[in-house]
Amino acid sequence: MKKLIFTVILLPLFASAANAQATVPPYRFETASDYTRYNDAILECCNWMINTPLEEYLPYVDEMVVFIYEWSMGSPDVMILLDPYFMPYYENIPLLMVWHMAGATKYQLERGIYATKVEDIRASTLAGVEAALNCYEQNRELFVTDKATEKLLKARQKGKIEKELVKRIKTDIADEELAKSNHGHVYGTPEEE
């Protein structure tokens, strides 16, 4: 009986903790260490965003999008490959780009990697694409049906995204300092630079 009462009391606490909203702390980015100081808060926001139904996320979208975007544009701790191949798929639903950034950021921060090796770049990019597609798929009723994104979903079902990444991302980013001087972002594939 004591176990039952204990369980009944704790269950709502665990349920509310699982859906607890991530908060954006007051922040200011001026130096590289400023960005690094917020890695845990960024990871918390990315996890919450990826795992929270979009309807619950929408009231906080502006605040979180700005925080994640500003951090990712200057962070020395992640490199997000924004491959031109995926841009048309996000064009009609730009919010999916933020999920891409969150997925790639989460992948790298959880593993403590800075994606300059070809395998890491591919895996991080795939994590970003997966996060964006999962958001679209789980929240279709909130988005306008988008033919390009639907096409990308079909490509995922056929395993074509991984093949495209292998085809497009063939080399390591040799100069990590050059990559970091570009604020952690590489636009286009390494061989296009």
XYZ file of N, CA, C and O in Angstrom, residues 2-185:
736
model
N 1.971 1.234 0.817
C 2.857 2.393 0.858
C 3.495 2.633 -0.505
O 3.664 3.768 -0.935
N 3.866 1.538 -1.192
C 4.470 1.669 -2.516
C 3.486 2.287 -3.497
O 3.851 3.122 -4.317
N 2.219 1.897 -3.416
C 1.197 2.424 -4.308
C 1.002 3.916 -4.085
O 0.971 4.701 -5.025
N 0.920 4.322 -2.827
C 0.745 5.743 -2.500
C 1.965 6.530 -2.965
O 1.847 7.593 -3.571
N 3.145 6.007 -2.700
C 4.391 6.643 -3.107
C 4.430 6.821 -4.630
O 4.769 7.879 -5.131
N 4.037 5.770 -5.361
C 4.017 5.811 -6.825
C 3.002 6.832 -7.324
O 3.279 7.609 -8.242
N 1.822 6.850 -6.732
C 0.771 7.784 -7.147
C 1.211 9.223 -6.915
O 0.936 10.109 -7.707
N 1.945 9.463 -5.847
C 2.418 10.823 -5.551
C 3.545 11.224 -6.498
O 3.580 12.349 -6.998
N 4.480 10.319 -6.776
C 5.647 10.666 -7.588
C 5.391 10.674 -9.087
O 6.048 11.407 -9.809
N 4.456 9.884 -9.554
C 4.215 9.774 -10.990
C 3.940 11.121 -11.652
O 4.562 11.455 -12.657
N 3.047 11.956 -11.109
C 2.829 13.267 -11.749
C 4.080 14.139 -11.740
O 4.300 14.922 -12.652
N 4.907 14.001 -10.696
C 6.141 14.792 -10.650
C 7.087 14.408 -11.774
O 7.692 15.259 -12.414
N 7.235 13.082 -12.019
C 8.093 12.632 -13.110
C 7.528 13.047 -14.454
O 8.260 13.442 -15.343
N 6.232 12.970 -14.617
C 5.604 13.344 -15.889
C 5.817 14.820 -16.172
O 6.153 15.206 -17.287
N 5.653 15.674 -15.150
C 5.844 17.102 -15.392
C 7.317 17.429 -15.605
O 7.652 18.323 -16.369
N 8.226 16.707 -14.954
C 9.659 16.937 -15.153
C 10.069 16.559 -16.563
O 10.919 17.210 -17.173
N 9.475 15.522 -17.129
C 9.818 15.082 -18.483
C 9.441 16.127 -19.513
O 10.099 16.282 -20.534
N 8.356 16.865 -19.263
C 7.900 17.873 -20.217
C 8.261 19.286 -19.780
O 7.755 20.247 -20.339
N 9.091 19.415 -18.751
C 9.457 20.733 -18.263
C 10.097 21.534 -19.382
O 10.917 21.032 -20.136
N 9.693 22.773 -19.479
C 10.199 23.614 -20.547
C 11.642 24.017 -20.296
O 12.005 24.379 -19.187
N 12.452 23.921 -21.309
C 13.808 24.445 -21.224
C 13.694 25.965 -21.208
O 12.791 26.535 -21.818
N 14.575 26.603 -20.500
C 14.516 28.059 -20.438
C 15.761 28.649 -21.078
O 16.844 28.080 -21.014
N 15.568 29.779 -21.677
C 16.680 30.504 -22.275
C 17.207 31.447 -21.202
O 16.490 32.324 -20.727
N 18.449 31.238 -20.793
C 19.014 32.111 -19.752
C 19.351 33.479 -20.335
O 19.485 33.622 -21.560
N 19.504 34.466 -19.482
C 20.018 35.740 -19.999
C 21.420 35.467 -20.555
O 22.205 34.773 -19.913
N 21.707 35.937 -21.740
C 22.994 35.611 -22.345
C 23.567 36.810 -23.084
O 22.853 37.744 -23.447
N 24.881 36.717 -23.280
C 25.591 37.733 -24.049
C 26.798 37.046 -24.665
O 27.592 36.419 -23.959
N 26.928 37.143 -25.975
C 28.024 36.486 -26.680
C 29.005 37.532 -27.190
O 28.678 38.313 -28.075
N 30.204 37.520 -26.605
C 31.241 38.436 -27.069
C 32.545 37.702 -27.372
O 33.258 38.075 -28.286
N 32.840 36.670 -26.586
C 34.081 35.916 -26.786
C 33.748 34.436 -26.959
O 32.633 34.005 -26.660
N 34.743 33.662 -27.391
C 34.540 32.219 -27.578
C 34.106 31.552 -26.280
O 33.242 30.668 -26.284
N 34.657 31.987 -25.165
C 34.282 31.368 -23.888
C 32.831 31.685 -23.517
O 32.192 30.912 -22.808
N 32.301 32.803 -24.000
C 30.888 33.111 -23.757
C 29.994 32.041 -24.372
O 29.009 31.620 -23.773
N 30.346 31.619 -25.577
C 29.545 30.591 -26.257
C 29.643 29.261 -25.522
O 28.636 28.596 -25.279
N 30.845 28.875 -25.166
C 31.076 27.599 -24.495
C 30.332 27.534 -23.159
O 29.814 26.491 -22.788
N 30.253 28.640 -22.486
C 29.561 28.696 -21.193
C 28.088 28.290 -21.313
O 27.493 27.808 -20.355
N 27.509 28.460 -22.488
C 26.082 28.153 -22.685
C 25.833 26.799 -23.348
O 24.702 26.492 -23.703
N 26.865 25.972 -23.502
C 26.689 24.673 -24.159
C 25.600 23.830 -23.499
O 24.776 23.231 -24.184
N 25.585 23.771 -22.171
C 24.576 22.966 -21.481
C 23.168 23.526 -21.707
O 22.224 22.766 -21.919
N 23.033 24.835 -21.659
C 21.719 25.453 -21.884
C 21.261 25.219 -23.321
O 20.076 24.949 -23.573
N 22.188 25.278 -24.266
C 21.847 25.026 -25.666
C 21.414 23.579 -25.843
O 20.402 23.294 -26.494
N 22.161 22.656 -25.253
C 21.798 21.239 -25.356
C 20.423 20.992 -24.743
O 19.604 20.263 -25.305
N 20.151 21.610 -23.618
C 18.836 21.482 -22.981
C 17.739 22.016 -23.910
O 16.700 21.375 -24.079
N 17.974 23.168 -24.519
C 16.987 23.736 -25.457
C 16.798 22.828 -26.671
O 15.663 22.599 -27.106
N 17.891 22.322 -27.220
C 17.796 21.434 -28.392
C 17.021 20.163 -28.045
O 16.136 19.746 -28.800
N 17.333 19.554 -26.909
C 16.623 18.348 -26.489
C 15.138 18.627 -26.287
O 14.285 17.866 -26.733
N 14.839 19.719 -25.597
C 13.441 20.057 -25.336
C 12.695 20.307 -26.645
O 11.606 19.801 -26.865
N 13.319 21.063 -27.513
C 12.714 21.397 -28.795
C 12.426 20.144 -29.620
O 11.336 19.978 -30.159
N 13.405 19.263 -29.716
C 13.279 18.053 -30.528
C 12.243 17.095 -29.947
O 11.551 16.407 -30.688
N 12.109 17.071 -28.622
C 11.233 16.106 -27.965
C 9.882 16.666 -27.534
O 9.112 15.964 -26.890
N 9.598 17.905 -27.854
C 8.359 18.538 -27.427
C 7.444 18.741 -28.632
O 7.901 19.193 -29.681
N 6.162 18.412 -28.472
C 5.233 18.687 -29.581
C 5.278 20.171 -29.959
O 5.392 21.043 -29.088
N 5.212 20.430 -31.228
C 5.353 21.788 -31.737
C 4.336 22.745 -31.119
O 4.656 23.897 -30.857
N 3.131 22.278 -30.860
C 2.112 23.151 -30.262
C 2.569 23.684 -28.903
O 2.282 24.814 -28.558
N 3.273 22.859 -28.133
C 3.801 23.302 -26.836
C 4.997 24.226 -27.024
O 5.273 25.083 -26.188
N 5.717 24.027 -28.099
C 6.942 24.794 -28.358
C 6.644 26.191 -28.907
O 7.381 27.137 -28.635
N 5.558 26.331 -29.670
C 5.279 27.577 -30.381
C 5.294 28.845 -29.519
O 5.798 29.865 -29.971
N 4.787 28.819 -28.285
C 4.851 30.057 -27.493
C 6.279 30.533 -27.200
O 6.496 31.690 -26.888
N 7.250 29.633 -27.300
C 8.641 29.968 -26.971
C 9.526 30.039 -28.209
O 10.723 30.215 -28.101
N 8.921 29.897 -29.375
C 9.701 29.738 -30.604
C 10.641 30.910 -30.853
O 11.804 30.707 -31.157
N 10.161 32.129 -30.729
C 11.016 33.286 -31.030
C 12.243 33.320 -30.138
O 13.365 33.467 -30.609
N 12.017 33.169 -28.841
C 13.111 33.236 -27.873
C 14.139 32.126 -28.105
O 15.342 32.382 -28.140
N 13.676 30.908 -28.301
C 14.597 29.780 -28.477
C 15.301 29.813 -29.822
O 16.478 29.498 -29.909
N 14.584 30.174 -30.868
C 15.195 30.237 -32.195
C 16.337 31.247 -32.198
O 17.423 30.971 -32.694
N 16.104 32.403 -31.630
C 17.148 33.435 -31.589
C 18.345 32.949 -30.772
O 19.493 33.100 -31.193
N 18.084 32.348 -29.627
C 19.165 31.847 -28.768
C 19.995 30.784 -29.486
O 21.228 30.881 -29.559
N 19.341 29.795 -30.050
C 20.051 28.715 -30.747
C 20.789 29.251 -31.968
O 21.946 28.913 -32.203
N 20.144 30.114 -32.723
C 20.763 30.652 -33.937
C 21.996 31.495 -33.590
O 23.072 31.294 -34.166
N 21.830 32.438 -32.666
C 22.966 33.300 -32.308
C 24.127 32.480 -31.740
O 25.279 32.743 -32.061
N 23.799 31.505 -30.904
C 24.858 30.666 -30.338
C 25.554 29.874 -31.440
O 26.775 29.818 -31.507
N 24.782 29.243 -32.306
C 25.378 28.374 -33.324
C 26.205 29.166 -34.338
O 27.155 28.641 -34.895
N 25.876 30.417 -34.567
C 26.632 31.218 -35.530
C 28.018 31.606 -35.016
O 28.890 31.959 -35.795
N 28.238 31.541 -33.701
C 29.538 31.937 -33.181
C 30.241 30.893 -32.347
O 31.388 31.086 -31.945
N 29.588 29.780 -32.074
C 30.176 28.784 -31.194
C 31.426 28.141 -31.788
O 31.411 27.691 -32.934
N 32.487 28.061 -31.001
C 33.684 27.355 -31.453
C 33.592 25.841 -31.205
O 34.517 25.115 -31.507
N 32.458 25.400 -30.671
C 32.338 24.003 -30.252
C 31.557 23.111 -31.203
O 31.524 21.901 -31.014
N 30.901 23.681 -32.184
C 30.184 22.870 -33.172
C 30.423 23.431 -34.566
O 30.720 24.610 -34.732
N 30.293 22.568 -35.537
C 30.314 23.009 -36.930
C 29.111 22.365 -37.602
O 28.981 21.148 -37.623
N 28.245 23.200 -38.115
C 27.035 22.708 -38.762
C 27.199 22.886 -40.265
O 27.395 23.994 -40.749
N 27.134 21.777 -40.960
C 27.212 21.819 -42.414
C 25.821 22.096 -42.955
O 24.902 21.317 -42.748
N 25.678 23.219 -43.608
C 24.409 23.569 -44.241
C 24.570 23.299 -45.729
O 24.892 24.187 -46.507
N 24.381 22.069 -46.095
C 24.603 21.634 -47.464
C 23.520 22.181 -48.380
O 22.335 22.086 -48.073
N 23.897 22.763 -49.507
C 22.914 23.319 -50.439
C 21.879 22.293 -50.916
O 20.773 22.670 -51.286
N 22.214 21.024 -50.859
C 21.275 19.987 -51.277
C 19.981 20.043 -50.458
O 18.896 19.793 -50.976
N 20.094 20.379 -49.164
C 18.926 20.361 -48.291
C 18.176 21.690 -48.227
O 17.046 21.729 -47.761
N 18.787 22.772 -48.688
C 18.148 24.083 -48.577
C 16.767 24.147 -49.242
O 15.834 24.680 -48.639
N 16.586 23.627 -50.450
C 15.252 23.710 -51.064
C 14.172 22.997 -50.246
O 13.008 23.376 -50.295
N 14.565 22.003 -49.486
C 13.585 21.264 -48.695
C 13.098 22.067 -47.492
O 12.045 21.789 -46.944
N 13.877 23.040 -47.079
C 13.495 23.871 -45.936
C 12.929 25.222 -46.379
O 12.477 25.995 -45.550
N 12.990 25.508 -47.645
C 12.627 26.816 -48.165
C 11.206 27.242 -47.800
O 10.976 28.383 -47.397
N 10.244 26.352 -47.946
C 8.851 26.712 -47.684
C 8.478 26.635 -46.209
O 7.445 27.169 -45.805
N 9.293 25.955 -45.422
C 9.050 25.870 -43.973
C 10.384 26.162 -43.281
O 11.086 25.260 -42.823
N 10.768 27.436 -43.199
C 12.075 27.796 -42.652
C 12.310 27.313 -41.217
O 13.454 27.110 -40.819
N 11.252 27.114 -40.461
C 11.411 26.634 -39.093
C 12.130 25.290 -39.054
O 12.824 24.972 -38.095
N 12.009 24.507 -40.115
C 12.689 23.205 -40.155
C 14.209 23.368 -40.133
O 14.918 22.488 -39.660
N 14.705 24.490 -40.625
C 16.143 24.745 -40.587
C 16.629 24.816 -39.134
O 17.712 24.337 -38.803
N 15.798 25.387 -38.260
C 16.171 25.466 -36.846
C 16.234 24.061 -36.247
O 17.131 23.753 -35.465
N 15.295 23.188 -36.648
C 15.344 21.807 -36.157
C 16.590 21.107 -36.690
O 17.207 20.316 -35.994
N 16.967 21.407 -37.923
C 18.202 20.858 -38.491
C 19.386 21.287 -37.622
O 20.217 20.468 -37.229
N 19.455 22.575 -37.329
C 20.552 23.090 -36.502
C 20.529 22.448 -35.117
O 21.584 22.085 -34.579
N 19.338 22.281 -34.542
C 19.222 21.680 -33.209
C 19.679 20.226 -33.232
O 20.397 19.785 -32.326
N 19.282 19.474 -34.254
C 19.680 18.069 -34.348
C 21.182 17.907 -34.512
O 21.807 17.066 -33.861
N 21.776 18.723 -35.375
C 23.228 18.656 -35.597
C 23.993 19.100 -34.345
O 24.994 18.481 -33.959
N 23.504 20.144 -33.701
C 24.137 20.644 -32.476
C 24.069 19.600 -31.370
O 25.070 19.313 -30.703
N 22.898 19.024 -31.184
C 22.706 17.981 -30.162
C 23.675 16.825 -30.404
O 24.353 16.362 -29.485
N 23.763 16.381 -31.650
C 24.646 15.264 -31.998
C 26.090 15.570 -31.598
O 26.761 14.754 -30.970
N 26.555 16.753 -31.949
C 27.958 17.090 -31.684
C 28.228 17.342 -30.203
O 29.237 16.867 -29.661
N 27.350 18.072 -29.529
C 27.583 18.368 -28.112
C 27.518 17.109 -27.255
O 28.316 16.945 -26.328
N 26.590 16.221 -27.551
C 26.484 14.992 -26.761
C 27.708 14.098 -26.938
O 28.049 13.339 -26.039
N 28.357 14.188 -28.071
C 29.528 13.343 -28.339
C 30.846 14.069 -28.109
O 31.907 13.472 -28.222
N 30.764 15.362 -27.836
C 31.976 16.140 -27.616
C 32.862 16.214 -28.848
O 34.080 16.176 -28.738
N 32.244 16.301 -30.021
C 33.023 16.358 -31.264
C 32.823 17.703 -31.952
O 31.812 18.373 -31.766
N 33.814 18.076 -32.719
C 33.730 19.217 -33.617
C 33.836 18.606 -35.007
O 34.876 18.061 -35.364
N 32.758 18.631 -35.751
C 32.642 17.833 -36.973
C 33.522 18.349 -38.115
O 33.091 19.157 -38.926
N 34.758 17.853 -38.163
C 35.620 18.142 -39.307
C 35.993 16.864 -40.050
O 36.481 16.936 -41.169
N 35.792 15.725 -39.438
C 36.062 14.436 -40.094
C 34.836 14.043 -40.902
O 33.706 14.248 -40.465
N 35.062 13.447 -42.042
C 33.984 13.151 -42.972
C 32.853 12.350 -42.311
O 31.684 12.644 -42.521
N 33.184 11.361 -41.492
C 32.147 10.546 -40.844
C 31.309 11.387 -39.883
O 30.104 11.222 -39.786
N 31.984 12.278 -39.144
C 31.272 13.146 -38.198
C 30.397 14.162 -38.924
O 29.292 14.475 -38.471
N 30.904 14.697 -40.024
C 30.127 15.665 -40.800
C 28.860 15.001 -41.327
O 27.756 15.545 -41.209
N 29.016 13.817 -41.883
C 27.847 13.094 -42.413
C 26.850 12.784 -41.309
O 25.649 13.016 -41.450
N 27.338 12.241 -40.195
C 26.454 11.840 -39.099
C 25.748 13.050 -38.479
O 24.557 13.001 -38.176
N 26.473 14.137 -38.316
C 25.894 15.349 -37.749
C 24.840 15.935 -38.693
O 23.758 16.347 -38.257
N 25.158 15.968 -39.975
C 24.203 16.470 -40.960
C 22.960 15.588 -40.994
O 21.834 16.088 -41.029
N 23.162 14.285 -40.955
C 22.031 13.361 -40.941
C 21.171 13.578 -39.690
O 19.936 13.576 -39.773
N 21.795 13.795 -38.546
C 21.044 14.061 -37.313
C 20.201 15.323 -37.464
O 19.056 15.380 -36.997
N 20.743 16.324 -38.137
C 19.985 17.553 -38.382
C 18.810 17.317 -39.305
O 17.687 17.786 -39.045
N 19.040 16.603 -40.385
C 17.965 16.303 -41.343
C 16.885 15.470 -40.654
O 15.684 15.735 -40.812
N 17.295 14.483 -39.870
C 16.329 13.627 -39.160
C 15.472 14.454 -38.206
O 14.259 14.265 -38.128
N 16.092 15.373 -37.471
C 15.336 16.214 -36.535
C 14.316 17.071 -37.293
O 13.164 17.200 -36.859
N 14.721 17.639 -38.420
C 13.811 18.465 -39.214
C 12.654 17.637 -39.771
O 11.494 18.034 -39.694
N 12.981 16.467 -40.313
C 11.929 15.618 -40.884
C 10.986 15.081 -39.810
O 9.772 15.000 -40.036
N 11.522 14.729 -38.656
C 10.666 14.267 -37.567
C 9.704 15.364 -37.121
O 8.531 15.104 -36.861
N 10.204 16.587 -37.036
C 9.345 17.716 -36.677
C 8.216 17.860 -37.697
O 7.055 17.989 -37.332
N 8.566 17.830 -38.962
C 7.550 17.972 -40.024
C 6.539 16.830 -39.961
O 5.332 17.053 -39.985
N 7.052 15.625 -39.838
C 6.189 14.443 -39.870
C 5.239 14.402 -38.662
O 4.068 14.065 -38.808
N 5.729 14.760 -37.493
C 4.922 14.699 -36.282
C 3.952 15.872 -36.145
O 3.063 15.838 -35.305
N 4.158 16.889 -36.957
C 3.331 18.101 -36.833
C 2.717 18.508 -38.165
O 2.497 19.701 -38.404
N 2.455 17.550 -39.014
C 1.928 17.855 -40.351
C 0.702 18.758 -40.316
O 0.528 19.595 -41.191
N -0.149 18.560 -39.322
C -1.385 19.348 -39.256
C -1.117 20.836 -39.024
O -1.965 21.670 -39.302
N 0.085 21.184 -38.552
C 0.423 22.582 -38.302
C 1.134 23.238 -39.484
O 1.294 24.452 -39.514
N 1.593 22.428 -40.420
C 2.315 22.949 -41.579
C 1.460 22.834 -42.832
O 0.597 21.970 -42.929
N 1.749 23.665 -43.771
C 1.172 23.513 -45.092
C 1.873 22.310 -45.712
O 3.080 22.143 -45.543
N 1.138 21.461 -46.410
C 1.779 20.322 -47.054
C 2.790 20.854 -48.058
O 2.467 21.696 -48.893
N 4.009 20.391 -47.925
C 5.092 20.887 -48.763
C 5.634 19.748 -49.615
O 6.128 18.744 -49.071
N 5.534 19.886 -50.926
C 5.958 18.811 -51.834
C 7.439 18.478 -51.685
O 7.825 17.313 -51.723
N 8.267 19.484 -51.511
C 9.708 19.248 -51.387
C 10.015 18.439 -50.124
O 10.794 17.486 -50.158
N 9.396 18.810 -49.008
C 9.642 18.088 -47.765
C 9.072 16.683 -47.833
O 9.678 15.731 -47.334
N 7.924 16.535 -48.479
C 7.345 15.196 -48.673
C 8.300 14.327 -49.504
O 8.479 13.138 -49.219
N 8.933 14.939 -50.489
C 9.898 14.216 -51.325
C 11.097 13.765 -50.481
O 11.589 12.644 -50.629
N 11.541 14.628 -49.581
C 12.666 14.279 -48.716
C 12.278 13.153 -47.743
O 13.092 12.273 -47.460
N 11.029 13.162 -47.265
C 10.556 12.073 -46.408
C 10.603 10.741 -47.151
O 11.029 9.725 -46.605
N 10.186 10.756 -48.401
C 10.223 9.527 -49.211
C 11.671 9.075 -49.439
O 11.962 7.880 -49.417
N 12.555 10.034 -49.645
C 13.977 9.698 -49.817
C 14.520 9.050 -48.549
O 15.312 8.108 -48.617
N 14.088 9.548 -47.398
C 14.528 8.948 -46.131
C 14.039 7.505 -46.026
O 14.794 6.620 -45.630
N 12.790 7.268 -46.381
C 12.237 5.910 -46.312
C 13.013 4.940 -47.197
O 13.129 3.760 -46.885
N 13.551 5.439 -48.289
C 14.293 4.586 -49.219
C 15.789 4.538 -48.908
O 16.551 3.916 -49.646
N 16.225 5.237 -47.846
C 17.643 5.242 -47.485
C 18.497 6.102 -48.399
O 19.717 5.964 -48.419
N 17.866 6.999 -49.132
C 18.615 7.813 -50.092
C 19.348 8.998 -49.459
O 20.287 9.520 -50.049
N 18.934 9.422 -48.291
C 19.600 10.573 -47.663
C 21.037 10.214 -47.316
O 21.965 10.966 -47.608
N 21.219 9.059 -46.700
C 22.576 8.624 -46.345
C 23.435 8.500 -47.600
O 24.589 8.918 -47.609
N 22.870 7.948 -48.676
C 23.620 7.805 -49.932
C 24.000 9.169 -50.495
O 25.112 9.350 -51.003
N 23.097 10.118 -50.404
C 23.380 11.470 -50.898
C 24.494 12.109 -50.078
O 25.382 12.766 -50.626
N 24.477 11.910 -48.762
C 25.527 12.465 -47.913
C 26.884 11.849 -48.234
O 27.899 12.545 -48.258
N 26.907 10.546 -48.490
C 28.160 9.875 -48.861
C 28.668 10.442 -50.178
O 29.862 10.695 -50.346
N 27.760 10.685 -51.103
C 28.135 11.213 -52.418
C 28.638 12.657 -52.316
O 29.613 13.037 -52.965
N 28.006 13.454 -51.468
C 28.326 14.884 -51.407
C 29.469 15.211 -50.455
O 30.203 16.162 -50.670
N 29.581 14.480 -49.360
C 30.599 14.787 -48.351
C 31.662 13.702 -48.427
O 31.492 12.619 -47.886
N 32.757 14.023 -49.111
C 33.781 13.015 -49.398
C 35.090 13.239 -48.669
O 35.922 12.355 -48.611
N 35.291 14.440 -48.141
C 36.589 14.730 -47.534
C 36.426 15.363 -46.162
O 35.396 15.970 -45.854
N 37.470 15.212 -45.364
C 37.515 15.897 -44.083
C 37.680 17.389 -44.355
O 38.131 17.798 -45.438
N 37.338 18.189 -43.384
C 37.657 19.611 -43.464
C 39.042 19.716 -42.853
O 39.208 19.566 -41.636
N 40.023 19.903 -43.683
C 41.418 19.774 -43.274
C 41.846 20.848 -42.286
O 42.599 20.581 -41.367
N 41.388 22.050 -42.472
C 41.855 23.144 -41.640
C 40.796 23.507 -40.606
O 39.895 24.295 -40.856
N 40.915 22.916 -39.426
C 39.930 23.150 -38.363
C 39.912 24.620 -37.957
O 38.863 25.184 -37.672
N 41.065 25.268 -37.945
C 41.106 26.685 -37.577
C 40.362 27.537 -38.597
O 39.657 28.465 -38.245
N 40.500 27.205 -39.884
C 39.753 27.922 -40.921
C 38.262 27.719 -40.712
O 37.482 28.661 -40.778
N 37.876 26.495 -40.415
C 36.463 26.206 -40.174
C 35.960 26.996 -38.975
O 34.885 27.588 -39.015
N 36.759 27.038 -37.905
C 36.348 27.773 -36.716
C 36.293 29.276 -36.981
O 35.452 29.974 -36.437
N 37.173 29.767 -37.832
C 37.141 31.197 -38.138
C 35.895 31.555 -38.935
O 35.498 32.702 -38.996
N 35.264 30.560 -39.517
C 34.001 30.765 -40.232
C 32.834 30.575 -39.264
O 31.744 30.225 -39.660
N 33.071 30.755 -37.983
C 32.072 30.667 -36.922
C 31.388 29.324 -36.865
O 30.190 29.232 -36.594
N 32.152 28.261 -37.103
C 31.603 26.941 -36.912
C 30.664 26.476 -37.999
O 29.967 25.504 -37.836
N 30.629 27.168 -39.111
C 29.692 26.788 -40.163
C 30.399 26.672 -41.493
O 31.247 27.481 -41.822
